[in-house]
Short mmCIF file of C-alpha atoms in Angstrom, two decimals:
data_model
loop_
_atom_site.label_atom_id
_atom_site.label_comp_id
_atom_site.label_asym_id
_atom_site.label_seq_id
_atom_site.Cartn_x
_atom_site.Cartn_y
_atom_site.Cartn_z
CA MET A 1 -222.62 107.79 -32.70
CA THR A 2 -220.72 109.03 -29.71
CA PRO A 3 -217.23 110.21 -30.51
CA ARG A 4 -214.42 107.71 -29.80
CA PRO A 5 -212.58 108.26 -26.51
CA ILE A 6 -209.32 110.13 -26.98
CA ILE A 7 -207.38 107.34 -25.22
CA GLU A 8 -208.52 103.76 -25.37
CA PHE A 9 -206.64 100.79 -23.91
CA ARG A 10 -208.12 97.42 -24.63
CA ASP A 11 -206.63 94.38 -22.85
CA VAL A 12 -203.18 95.94 -23.03
CA GLY A 13 -200.25 93.95 -21.76
CA LYS A 14 -196.58 94.85 -21.90
CA SER A 15 -193.70 92.84 -20.64
CA PHE A 16 -189.96 93.33 -20.61
CA HIS A 17 -187.06 90.98 -20.57
CA ARG A 18 -184.93 90.89 -17.58
CA HIS A 19 -181.70 91.27 -19.44
CA SER A 20 -179.28 92.86 -17.03
CA GLY A 21 -175.79 92.40 -18.39
CA GLN A 22 -176.96 90.78 -21.62
CA LEU A 23 -175.69 93.59 -23.79
CA LEU A 24 -172.27 92.13 -24.37
CA LEU A 25 -171.43 89.73 -27.07
CA ARG A 26 -170.66 86.85 -24.73
CA ALA A 27 -174.16 86.96 -23.28
CA HIS A 28 -175.72 86.65 -26.77
CA VAL A 29 -173.36 83.85 -27.57
CA ARG A 30 -174.13 82.07 -24.35
CA ARG A 31 -177.85 82.38 -24.96
CA LEU A 32 -177.41 80.99 -28.47
CA VAL A 33 -175.49 77.90 -27.30
CA SER A 34 -177.42 77.25 -24.10
CA TRP A 35 -180.15 74.60 -24.15
CA HIS A 36 -182.88 76.42 -22.32
CA ARG A 37 -183.69 79.54 -24.25
CA ALA A 38 -186.40 80.68 -21.95
CA VAL A 39 -185.82 84.30 -21.04
CA GLU A 40 -187.14 85.58 -17.80
CA ARG A 41 -189.78 88.26 -18.45
CA PHE A 42 -191.73 90.38 -16.08
CA ASP A 43 -195.12 91.93 -16.87
CA ALA A 44 -195.09 95.67 -16.49
CA LEU A 45 -198.78 95.77 -17.38
CA LYS A 46 -201.17 92.85 -17.42
CA LYS A 47 -204.38 93.12 -19.48
CA ILE A 48 -205.35 96.70 -18.70
CA SER A 49 -208.48 98.24 -20.19
CA PHE A 50 -209.71 101.83 -19.75
CA CYS A 51 -210.94 104.79 -21.73
CA VAL A 52 -210.34 108.48 -21.32
CA GLU A 53 -212.78 110.98 -22.78
CA ARG A 54 -211.68 114.23 -24.36
CA GLY A 55 -211.31 116.86 -21.68
CA GLU A 56 -211.04 114.43 -18.82
CA SER A 57 -208.13 114.61 -16.41
CA LEU A 58 -206.91 111.32 -15.13
CA ALA A 59 -204.45 110.47 -12.42
CA VAL A 60 -202.47 107.19 -12.40
CA ILE A 61 -201.36 106.31 -8.92
CA GLY A 62 -199.42 103.39 -7.52
CA ALA A 63 -196.20 102.38 -5.85
CA ASN A 64 -192.82 102.30 -7.64
CA GLY A 65 -192.80 99.58 -10.27
CA ALA A 66 -196.56 99.45 -10.54
CA GLY A 67 -196.39 100.13 -14.28
CA LYS A 68 -197.26 103.80 -14.25
CA SER A 69 -194.41 104.91 -16.47
CA THR A 70 -194.94 102.02 -18.86
CA LEU A 71 -198.51 103.17 -19.19
CA LEU A 72 -197.40 106.65 -20.11
CA SER A 73 -194.85 105.35 -22.58
CA LEU A 74 -197.59 103.46 -24.32
CA VAL A 75 -199.77 106.56 -24.54
CA ALA A 76 -196.80 108.60 -25.76
CA GLY A 77 -196.16 106.01 -28.49
CA LEU A 78 -192.65 105.17 -27.33
CA VAL A 79 -193.33 101.45 -27.24
CA PRO A 80 -195.95 99.28 -28.92
CA PRO A 81 -197.96 97.02 -26.60
CA ASP A 82 -197.28 93.29 -26.62
CA ARG A 83 -200.90 92.38 -26.39
CA GLY A 84 -204.18 94.19 -26.88
CA SER A 85 -204.58 97.58 -28.54
CA VAL A 86 -203.88 101.14 -27.76
CA HIS A 87 -205.65 103.98 -29.45
CA VAL A 88 -204.67 107.62 -28.98
CA GLY A 89 -206.59 110.18 -30.90
CA GLY A 90 -204.62 113.39 -30.44
CA ARG A 91 -201.27 115.07 -30.30
CA VAL A 92 -199.40 114.11 -27.16
CA ALA A 93 -196.81 116.22 -25.37
CA ALA A 94 -194.88 113.76 -23.32
CA LEU A 95 -193.78 115.62 -20.25
CA LEU A 96 -191.91 112.49 -19.10
CA GLU A 97 -188.96 113.34 -16.98
CA LEU A 98 -188.50 116.91 -17.86
CA GLY A 99 -185.47 118.01 -19.62
CA SER A 100 -184.25 114.63 -20.87
CA GLY A 101 -183.36 116.25 -24.15
CA PHE A 102 -181.28 118.97 -22.49
CA HIS A 103 -177.57 119.20 -22.70
CA PRO A 104 -175.54 121.10 -20.06
CA ASP A 105 -173.03 122.56 -22.50
CA LEU A 106 -175.66 124.23 -24.69
CA THR A 107 -177.18 127.53 -23.78
CA GLY A 108 -180.71 127.82 -22.55
CA ALA A 109 -181.88 129.19 -25.88
CA GLU A 110 -180.14 126.39 -27.83
CA ASN A 111 -181.68 123.82 -25.56
CA VAL A 112 -185.18 125.29 -26.08
CA ARG A 113 -184.80 125.13 -29.82
CA LEU A 114 -183.52 121.54 -29.73
CA ASN A 115 -186.20 120.34 -27.30
CA ALA A 116 -188.93 122.08 -29.30
CA ALA A 117 -187.68 120.51 -32.54
CA LEU A 118 -187.70 117.09 -30.85
CA LEU A 119 -191.24 117.63 -29.81
CA GLY A 120 -192.18 118.27 -33.42
CA VAL A 121 -192.28 122.07 -33.56
CA GLY A 122 -191.10 123.67 -36.88
CA ARG A 123 -188.84 126.72 -37.19
CA LYS A 124 -191.68 129.16 -37.96
CA ARG A 125 -193.83 128.21 -34.97
CA LEU A 126 -190.84 128.17 -32.69
CA ASN A 127 -189.97 131.73 -33.63
CA ASP A 128 -193.52 132.68 -32.68
CA ILE A 129 -193.51 130.98 -29.28
CA PHE A 130 -189.87 131.33 -28.32
CA ALA A 131 -190.36 134.60 -26.42
CA ASP A 132 -193.37 133.18 -24.57
CA ILE A 133 -191.35 130.17 -23.50
CA VAL A 134 -188.55 132.25 -22.10
CA GLU A 135 -190.92 134.68 -20.44
CA PHE A 136 -192.93 131.96 -18.81
CA ALA A 137 -189.84 130.38 -17.40
CA GLU A 138 -188.70 133.80 -16.14
CA LEU A 139 -185.21 133.29 -17.48
CA ALA A 140 -184.91 136.07 -20.02
CA ASP A 141 -181.70 137.49 -18.57
CA ILE A 142 -179.70 134.24 -18.52
CA ILE A 143 -181.13 132.43 -21.53
CA GLN A 144 -177.84 132.81 -23.43
CA GLU A 145 -175.81 131.17 -20.60
CA PRO A 146 -174.83 127.49 -20.81
CA LEU A 147 -177.36 125.23 -19.06
CA ARG A 148 -174.75 123.92 -16.56
CA THR A 149 -174.75 127.31 -14.89
CA TYR A 150 -178.50 127.00 -14.13
CA SER A 151 -179.79 125.66 -10.86
CA THR A 152 -181.94 122.52 -10.92
CA GLY A 153 -185.04 124.58 -10.38
CA MET A 154 -184.23 126.88 -13.29
CA THR A 155 -183.61 123.91 -15.61
CA MET A 156 -186.93 122.41 -14.60
CA ARG A 157 -188.69 125.71 -15.17
CA LEU A 158 -187.30 125.93 -18.72
CA ALA A 159 -188.23 122.34 -19.50
CA PHE A 160 -191.72 122.79 -18.13
CA SER A 161 -192.16 125.94 -20.10
CA VAL A 162 -191.13 124.29 -23.38
CA ALA A 163 -193.50 121.38 -22.86
CA VAL A 164 -196.60 123.41 -21.98
CA HIS A 165 -196.06 125.67 -24.97
CA MET A 166 -196.29 122.77 -27.43
CA ASP A 167 -200.08 123.04 -27.54
CA PRO A 168 -200.84 119.31 -27.23
CA ASP A 169 -204.28 117.66 -27.08
CA ILE A 170 -203.04 115.35 -24.31
CA LEU A 171 -200.60 116.41 -21.69
CA LEU A 172 -198.66 113.64 -19.99
CA ILE A 173 -197.22 114.59 -16.60
CA ASP A 174 -194.84 112.26 -14.85
CA GLU A 175 -194.01 113.33 -11.31
CA VAL A 176 -192.88 116.69 -12.46
CA LEU A 177 -194.96 119.05 -10.44
CA ALA A 178 -192.16 119.54 -7.92
CA VAL A 179 -190.85 122.22 -10.28
CA GLY A 180 -189.06 125.21 -8.90
CA ASP A 181 -190.08 127.33 -5.89
CA HIS A 182 -193.52 127.82 -4.53
CA ALA A 183 -194.36 130.73 -6.70
CA PHE A 184 -193.42 128.89 -9.86
CA GLN A 185 -195.23 125.76 -8.75
CA ALA A 186 -198.38 127.80 -8.36
CA LYS A 187 -197.82 129.17 -11.87
CA CYS A 188 -197.32 125.69 -13.36
CA PHE A 189 -200.40 124.52 -11.59
CA GLU A 190 -202.38 127.43 -12.96
CA LYS A 191 -201.09 126.66 -16.44
CA ILE A 192 -202.18 123.00 -16.14
CA LEU A 193 -205.58 124.07 -14.93
CA ASP A 194 -205.74 126.32 -18.00
CA PHE A 195 -205.25 123.24 -20.10
CA ARG A 196 -208.19 121.65 -18.43
CA ARG A 197 -210.31 124.66 -18.97
CA CYS A 198 -209.48 124.57 -22.65
CA GLY A 199 -210.94 121.03 -22.77
CA LYS A 200 -207.56 119.25 -23.14
CA THR A 201 -206.94 115.90 -21.75
CA ILE A 202 -204.51 115.44 -18.86
CA LEU A 203 -202.84 112.20 -17.74
CA CYS A 204 -200.95 112.58 -14.59
CA VAL A 205 -198.70 110.04 -12.85
CA SER A 206 -197.75 110.18 -9.24
CA HIS A 207 -197.13 108.20 -6.13
CA ALA A 208 -198.06 111.13 -3.90
CA SER A 209 -201.69 112.10 -4.19
CA GLY A 210 -201.74 115.64 -2.75
CA MET A 211 -201.22 117.55 -6.02
CA VAL A 212 -203.09 115.20 -8.25
CA GLN A 213 -206.21 115.39 -6.10
CA LYS A 214 -206.51 119.10 -6.98
CA LEU A 215 -205.72 118.49 -10.64
CA CYS A 216 -207.57 115.36 -11.62
CA SER A 217 -211.13 114.23 -11.32
CA ARG A 218 -210.60 110.53 -11.93
CA ALA A 219 -207.92 108.09 -10.95
CA LEU A 220 -206.53 104.61 -11.85
CA TRP A 221 -204.73 102.65 -9.20
CA LEU A 222 -202.12 100.35 -10.60
CA ASP A 223 -200.35 97.69 -8.59
CA HIS A 224 -197.74 95.32 -10.11
CA GLY A 225 -199.23 95.75 -13.51
CA ASP A 226 -202.84 95.15 -12.48
CA LEU A 227 -205.58 97.80 -12.54
CA LEU A 228 -206.95 97.55 -8.99
CA LEU A 229 -209.37 100.43 -9.08
CA ASP A 230 -210.79 102.95 -11.56
CA GLY A 231 -212.99 105.65 -10.08
CA ALA A 232 -213.35 109.17 -8.70
CA ILE A 233 -210.09 110.63 -7.39
CA ALA A 234 -211.14 110.89 -3.81
CA GLU A 235 -212.37 107.29 -3.66
CA VAL A 236 -209.24 105.87 -5.30
CA SER A 237 -206.78 107.88 -3.31
CA ASN A 238 -208.45 106.92 -0.07
CA ALA A 239 -208.30 103.26 -1.05
CA TYR A 240 -204.69 103.65 -2.09
CA GLN A 241 -203.58 105.40 1.05
CA GLY A 242 -205.60 103.17 3.40
CA PRO A 243 -203.31 100.13 3.17
CA LEU A 244 -200.23 102.25 2.99
CA GLN A 245 -200.90 103.76 6.40
CA SER A 246 -201.86 100.49 8.07
CA ASN A 247 -198.87 98.39 6.92
CA THR A 248 -195.74 100.16 5.73
CA ASP A 249 -194.18 98.70 2.59
CA PRO A 250 -190.84 97.00 3.24
CA MET B 1 -208.53 87.78 -25.83
CA SER B 2 -208.07 89.74 -28.94
CA ALA B 3 -204.39 89.74 -29.70
CA ILE B 4 -203.49 92.26 -32.33
CA GLU B 5 -200.35 91.56 -34.28
CA TYR B 6 -198.17 94.48 -35.13
CA PRO B 7 -195.74 94.25 -37.92
CA LEU B 8 -192.25 93.89 -36.64
CA ASN B 9 -190.98 97.02 -38.15
CA SER B 10 -193.53 99.50 -36.92
CA VAL B 11 -192.46 101.43 -33.85
CA VAL B 12 -195.77 103.13 -33.63
CA PRO B 13 -198.59 100.90 -34.57
CA GLY B 14 -201.59 101.80 -36.70
CA SER B 15 -203.52 104.92 -35.92
CA HIS B 16 -201.43 105.36 -32.82
CA GLN B 17 -199.06 108.21 -32.16
CA LYS B 18 -196.94 109.16 -35.06
CA TRP B 19 -194.24 111.80 -34.77
CA THR B 20 -195.26 114.70 -36.94
CA GLY B 21 -192.99 117.59 -37.15
CA ASP B 22 -190.35 119.46 -39.13
CA TYR B 23 -187.76 116.76 -40.04
CA LEU B 24 -185.26 119.13 -41.51
CA PHE B 25 -185.48 121.52 -38.61
CA LEU B 26 -184.92 118.61 -36.18
CA ILE B 27 -181.98 117.21 -38.08
CA ARG B 28 -180.44 120.65 -38.29
CA ASN B 29 -180.82 121.20 -34.57
CA LEU B 30 -179.44 117.75 -33.68
CA ALA B 31 -176.46 118.19 -35.97
CA LEU B 32 -175.87 121.68 -34.56
CA LYS B 33 -175.97 120.19 -31.06
CA ASP B 34 -173.18 117.69 -31.80
CA PHE B 35 -171.15 120.39 -33.54
CA ARG B 36 -171.54 122.93 -30.72
CA ILE B 37 -170.87 120.52 -27.93
CA ARG B 38 -167.62 119.46 -29.65
CA TYR B 39 -166.28 122.93 -29.78
CA ARG B 40 -167.82 124.80 -26.89
CA ASN B 41 -165.22 123.88 -24.42
CA MET B 42 -162.17 124.21 -26.60
CA SER B 43 -160.23 127.40 -26.74
CA LEU B 44 -158.74 126.46 -30.11
CA GLY B 45 -162.03 125.41 -31.57
CA MET B 46 -161.99 124.30 -35.18
CA PHE B 47 -158.25 124.41 -35.21
CA TRP B 48 -158.13 121.05 -33.57
CA SER B 49 -159.87 119.30 -36.36
CA VAL B 50 -157.35 120.79 -38.77
CA LEU B 51 -154.42 119.94 -36.59
CA ASN B 52 -155.01 116.18 -36.59
CA PRO B 53 -154.64 115.62 -40.39
CA LEU B 54 -151.75 118.07 -40.45
CA VAL B 55 -149.83 116.09 -37.86
CA MET B 56 -150.70 112.81 -39.59
CA MET B 57 -149.57 114.20 -42.90
CA GLY B 58 -146.33 115.41 -41.40
CA VAL B 59 -145.54 112.03 -39.85
CA LEU B 60 -146.35 110.13 -42.99
CA TRP B 61 -144.34 112.56 -45.07
CA PHE B 62 -141.32 112.07 -42.78
CA VAL B 63 -141.51 108.29 -42.80
CA PHE B 64 -142.18 107.88 -46.49
CA THR B 65 -139.78 110.45 -47.84
CA LYS B 66 -136.98 110.46 -45.31
CA ILE B 67 -136.94 106.87 -44.06
CA PHE B 68 -138.34 104.99 -47.04
CA SER B 69 -137.67 106.90 -50.19
CA ASN B 70 -140.33 107.02 -52.85
CA SER B 71 -140.83 108.69 -56.18
CA ILE B 72 -144.32 110.06 -55.63
CA PRO B 73 -144.31 113.76 -56.35
CA HIS B 74 -145.84 116.05 -53.71
CA PHE B 75 -146.07 113.18 -51.21
CA ALA B 76 -147.61 115.41 -48.51
CA ALA B 77 -150.54 116.49 -50.70
CA PHE B 78 -150.74 112.96 -51.96
CA ALA B 79 -151.14 111.55 -48.41
CA LEU B 80 -153.62 114.27 -47.42
CA CYS B 81 -155.88 113.25 -50.34
CA GLY B 82 -156.14 109.90 -48.57
CA ILE B 83 -156.21 111.12 -44.98
CA VAL B 84 -159.14 113.52 -45.26
CA PRO B 85 -161.69 111.20 -46.85
CA TYR B 86 -160.47 108.43 -44.55
CA ASN B 87 -161.00 110.64 -41.49
CA LEU B 88 -164.36 111.82 -42.67
CA PHE B 89 -165.36 108.18 -43.02
CA THR B 90 -163.99 106.78 -39.77
CA THR B 91 -165.04 109.57 -37.46
CA SER B 92 -168.56 109.43 -38.92
CA TRP B 93 -168.63 105.69 -38.64
CA LEU B 94 -167.49 105.75 -34.96
CA THR B 95 -169.59 108.58 -33.63
CA GLY B 96 -172.57 107.28 -35.63
CA THR B 97 -172.25 103.79 -34.24
CA THR B 98 -172.58 104.97 -30.66
CA SER B 99 -175.16 107.70 -31.46
CA LEU B 100 -178.21 105.69 -30.42
CA VAL B 101 -176.67 104.60 -27.11
CA ASP B 102 -175.39 108.10 -26.44
CA ASN B 103 -178.83 109.57 -27.01
CA ALA B 104 -180.76 106.87 -25.18
CA PRO B 105 -182.58 109.45 -22.99
CA LEU B 106 -184.06 110.98 -26.09
CA ILE B 107 -185.15 107.71 -27.57
CA LYS B 108 -186.77 106.63 -24.41
CA ARG B 109 -188.70 109.92 -23.93
CA VAL B 110 -189.59 111.29 -27.35
CA PRO B 111 -191.22 109.35 -30.18
CA VAL B 112 -188.97 110.90 -32.84
CA PRO B 113 -188.22 108.66 -35.81
CA ARG B 114 -185.21 106.78 -34.74
CA GLU B 115 -183.34 107.13 -38.07
CA ILE B 116 -182.97 110.78 -37.43
CA ILE B 117 -180.48 110.31 -34.58
CA PRO B 118 -177.69 108.53 -36.50
CA ILE B 119 -178.31 110.58 -39.62
CA ALA B 120 -178.04 113.84 -37.71
CA THR B 121 -174.94 112.56 -35.93
CA VAL B 122 -173.26 111.77 -39.26
CA LEU B 123 -174.21 115.20 -40.69
CA GLY B 124 -172.96 116.99 -37.58
CA ASN B 125 -169.70 115.19 -37.91
CA CYS B 126 -169.43 116.13 -41.61
CA ALA B 127 -169.95 119.79 -40.60
CA HIS B 128 -166.93 119.55 -38.41
CA MET B 129 -164.92 117.65 -41.05
CA SER B 130 -165.52 120.40 -43.56
CA ALA B 131 -162.53 122.18 -41.96
CA GLN B 132 -160.32 119.27 -43.07
CA VAL B 133 -161.73 119.43 -46.59
CA ALA B 134 -160.97 123.12 -46.68
CA LEU B 135 -157.41 122.38 -45.45
CA LEU B 136 -156.92 119.81 -48.27
CA LEU B 137 -158.12 122.15 -50.93
CA GLY B 138 -156.02 125.01 -49.52
CA LEU B 139 -152.86 122.81 -49.51
CA ILE B 140 -153.57 121.73 -53.10
CA ILE B 141 -153.66 125.33 -54.23
CA LEU B 142 -150.49 126.07 -52.24
CA THR B 143 -148.55 123.22 -53.96
CA GLY B 144 -149.33 124.93 -57.25
CA ALA B 145 -151.58 122.23 -58.73
CA GLY B 146 -154.27 124.86 -59.02
CA VAL B 147 -157.98 124.77 -59.54
CA ASN B 148 -159.41 122.94 -62.59
CA ARG B 149 -162.83 122.44 -64.00
CA TYR B 150 -162.99 118.84 -62.62
CA TRP B 151 -163.25 120.28 -59.09
CA TRP B 152 -166.97 120.35 -59.75
CA TRP B 153 -166.98 116.52 -59.42
CA MET B 154 -166.35 116.94 -55.72
CA MET B 155 -169.90 118.24 -55.39
CA VAL B 156 -170.93 114.69 -56.26
CA LEU B 157 -168.07 112.80 -54.56
CA TRP B 158 -168.31 114.14 -51.02
CA PRO B 159 -172.14 113.60 -50.82
CA LEU B 160 -171.65 110.09 -52.15
CA GLU B 161 -169.23 109.30 -49.36
CA ILE B 162 -171.63 110.73 -46.80
CA VAL B 163 -174.49 108.61 -48.25
CA PHE B 164 -172.32 105.54 -47.92
CA VAL B 165 -171.23 106.16 -44.39
CA THR B 166 -174.85 106.99 -43.41
CA GLY B 167 -176.01 103.60 -44.65
CA LEU B 168 -173.19 101.92 -42.77
CA VAL B 169 -173.94 103.85 -39.60
CA LEU B 170 -177.63 102.92 -39.81
CA ILE B 171 -176.65 99.27 -39.56
CA PHE B 172 -173.97 99.63 -36.89
CA SER B 173 -175.82 102.04 -34.64
CA GLY B 174 -178.74 99.61 -34.55
CA LEU B 175 -176.55 96.66 -33.82
CA ASN B 176 -174.72 98.56 -31.13
CA VAL B 177 -177.92 98.86 -29.19
CA TYR B 178 -178.24 95.09 -28.88
CA ILE B 179 -174.52 94.25 -28.62
CA ARG B 180 -172.45 96.97 -27.08
CA ASP B 181 -169.19 95.31 -28.31
CA VAL B 182 -169.95 96.57 -31.79
CA ARG B 183 -168.21 99.84 -31.23
CA TYR B 184 -164.94 98.05 -30.48
CA VAL B 185 -165.29 96.06 -33.65
CA VAL B 186 -165.68 99.31 -35.52
CA GLU B 187 -162.60 100.81 -33.85
CA SER B 188 -160.50 97.88 -34.95
CA ALA B 189 -162.03 97.90 -38.43
CA THR B 190 -160.93 101.59 -38.85
CA VAL B 191 -157.32 100.63 -38.15
CA VAL B 192 -157.41 97.83 -40.68
CA LEU B 193 -159.01 100.18 -43.16
CA PHE B 194 -156.20 102.66 -42.90
CA TRP B 195 -153.99 100.14 -44.63
CA LEU B 196 -156.56 98.86 -47.05
CA VAL B 197 -157.27 102.28 -48.43
CA PRO B 198 -154.55 103.65 -50.75
CA ILE B 199 -153.56 106.45 -48.39
CA ILE B 200 -149.81 105.94 -48.28
CA TYR B 201 -149.44 104.04 -51.54
CA PRO B 202 -150.73 104.85 -55.00
CA PHE B 203 -153.37 102.75 -56.71
CA SER B 204 -150.88 101.67 -59.33
CA TYR B 205 -148.86 99.70 -56.67
CA ILE B 206 -151.80 97.34 -56.05
CA PRO B 207 -151.54 94.01 -57.88
CA HIS B 208 -153.73 94.05 -60.92
CA GLN B 209 -156.06 91.27 -59.85
CA TYR B 210 -157.30 93.37 -56.84
CA HIS B 211 -158.09 96.51 -58.85
CA GLU B 212 -161.75 95.67 -59.42
CA ILE B 213 -162.42 94.91 -55.76
CA TYR B 214 -160.63 98.05 -54.61
CA GLN B 215 -162.89 100.23 -56.71
CA PHE B 216 -165.93 98.83 -54.98
CA ASN B 217 -164.54 100.00 -51.62
CA PRO B 218 -166.14 103.46 -51.72
CA ILE B 219 -163.40 104.97 -49.54
CA ALA B 220 -160.66 103.70 -51.83
CA ALA B 221 -162.68 104.89 -54.84
CA MET B 222 -163.09 108.27 -53.19
CA VAL B 223 -159.40 108.61 -52.63
CA LEU B 224 -158.68 107.62 -56.20
CA ALA B 225 -161.15 110.06 -57.63
CA LEU B 226 -159.75 112.91 -55.40
CA ARG B 227 -156.20 112.25 -56.57
CA ASN B 228 -157.41 112.25 -60.21
CA ILE B 229 -159.07 115.62 -59.73
CA LEU B 230 -156.72 117.40 -57.37
CA LEU B 231 -153.27 116.09 -58.30
CA GLU B 232 -153.49 114.85 -61.83
CA GLY B 233 -156.08 117.27 -63.06
CA THR B 234 -158.10 114.65 -64.84
CA ALA B 235 -161.71 113.53 -64.57
CA PRO B 236 -162.28 110.39 -62.57
CA SER B 237 -163.19 107.47 -64.80
CA ALA B 238 -166.83 106.80 -65.49
CA SER B 239 -166.61 103.17 -64.23
CA LEU B 240 -165.10 104.36 -61.00
CA LEU B 241 -167.89 106.87 -60.51
CA ILE B 242 -170.60 104.39 -61.32
CA LYS B 243 -169.15 101.89 -58.84
CA LEU B 244 -168.96 104.53 -56.20
CA ALA B 245 -172.54 105.67 -56.81
CA PHE B 246 -173.77 102.12 -56.93
CA SER B 247 -172.13 100.94 -53.69
CA SER B 248 -173.16 104.15 -51.84
CA THR B 249 -176.84 104.00 -52.76
CA LEU B 250 -176.94 100.32 -52.16
CA MET B 251 -175.38 100.72 -48.74
CA PHE B 252 -177.83 103.44 -47.85
CA PHE B 253 -180.85 101.36 -48.72
CA VAL B 254 -179.52 98.24 -47.07
CA GLY B 255 -178.78 100.39 -43.99
CA LEU B 256 -182.29 101.75 -43.96
CA PHE B 257 -183.78 98.29 -44.36
CA VAL B 258 -181.68 96.75 -41.61
CA PHE B 259 -182.37 99.67 -39.29
CA ARG B 260 -186.11 99.30 -39.71
CA ARG B 261 -185.85 95.64 -38.74
CA LEU B 262 -183.85 96.48 -35.68
CA ARG B 263 -185.60 99.53 -34.31
CA SER B 264 -188.72 97.96 -32.88
CA LYS B 265 -186.98 96.68 -29.73
CA PHE B 266 -184.62 99.61 -29.21
CA TYR B 267 -186.70 100.92 -26.25
CA ASN B 268 -186.27 97.65 -24.35
CA TYR B 269 -182.52 97.60 -24.77
CA LEU B 270 -181.62 101.20 -24.14
#
């Protein structure tokens, strides 16, 4: 029997309410007393099926609102699917929007500890990898300063460093490769390639295809929640960029 | 189409991603975060959290000894026995209620068990309230009431109050995600509670028919027990302690149950 794919989506659908402004009491009351209860929903993903094998690196490309981030949230286990089934057979490090757990008033070191704890690292292991994290981010001299004194690039470097040191089976990357200056970008890139060489699975989301072409071997093209194309990276990104160049999106 | 039903209360279905990690380490770090952020930008630091009950005590002492006269001995210490548990309760309730909304970025990005956020917020708040507890105990010693062996009971009493407020916060933080007005309801409720807890009046002034009900209000029970121990030097009555323990544990488990029903749709509403 062949081993089960590390990520398996079967007929997955996910929709969200459009509920702008419904968070106040009067909206709830109005909905209760109104005759038509139908809530407007939009489908972020419609019946998507695909598999990712262990060690594969997959890019998910598509325009804004195509459902890329929803797909990553499903893999990361942040939301359950509405329809179909999602199977993920490994530890995921969700590199979704770097630094979302960071607080400007805490020092770099405190943020590292908090973020690592959020990603599931225990005290012992953190003590082992703490120095590596700081060293990789090249921030050893200011790690005790509050985060608000850091530049955006420095914050991103720190967040990236924390995430890649979590030793996941699956690394989710959401448009985060624009991290720091050129030298650091190259370093991040090298680190991600390292992951690939170790046989880890990478899932990468982007609307620009330059970086992902070098990083991934296979791509999914999502458009308004539909899976348009699943194939080799070169083929998919050509198909994706073809219509973009001929008629510019309004 | 094979539609798979997931139980309402599972955030993370079946074999799918489950957050595994060091719960205690995470709670500790989250609580420390709240604690540090509160004090990092204050030059007076912990002094502020001691100043608030002192001012309150001073005002109450002035009004209820100089304007309205009363026969309660050590009125300042008497009032502080009410203010400190009341403050612990209301600040935890308020900060806990908004904790999920305040930490929305975390909830949307990391699959941590959601319960951890309100629980850590309450614990972080308790860490900061410990200064007020220290103030209360210090003042009691200053008034000459002294330490007695019943002080050990506080090792049970304070945790029970925290258990109670944690249960309450689990319910209200979950509701606040869906209906953001909840926090204003809580704010008003704390004002009402100030008068319904025997802070400025002794328990004996309460008409007899309400005694039973009052003892089920854990905050009132807490104030009563504290006054027994700190001012009268007697052990709190067994029935009072049982009621307090009962309503605290009940509230905690009800809170946990309600939270688990509410949490499945947090992501969509945050």
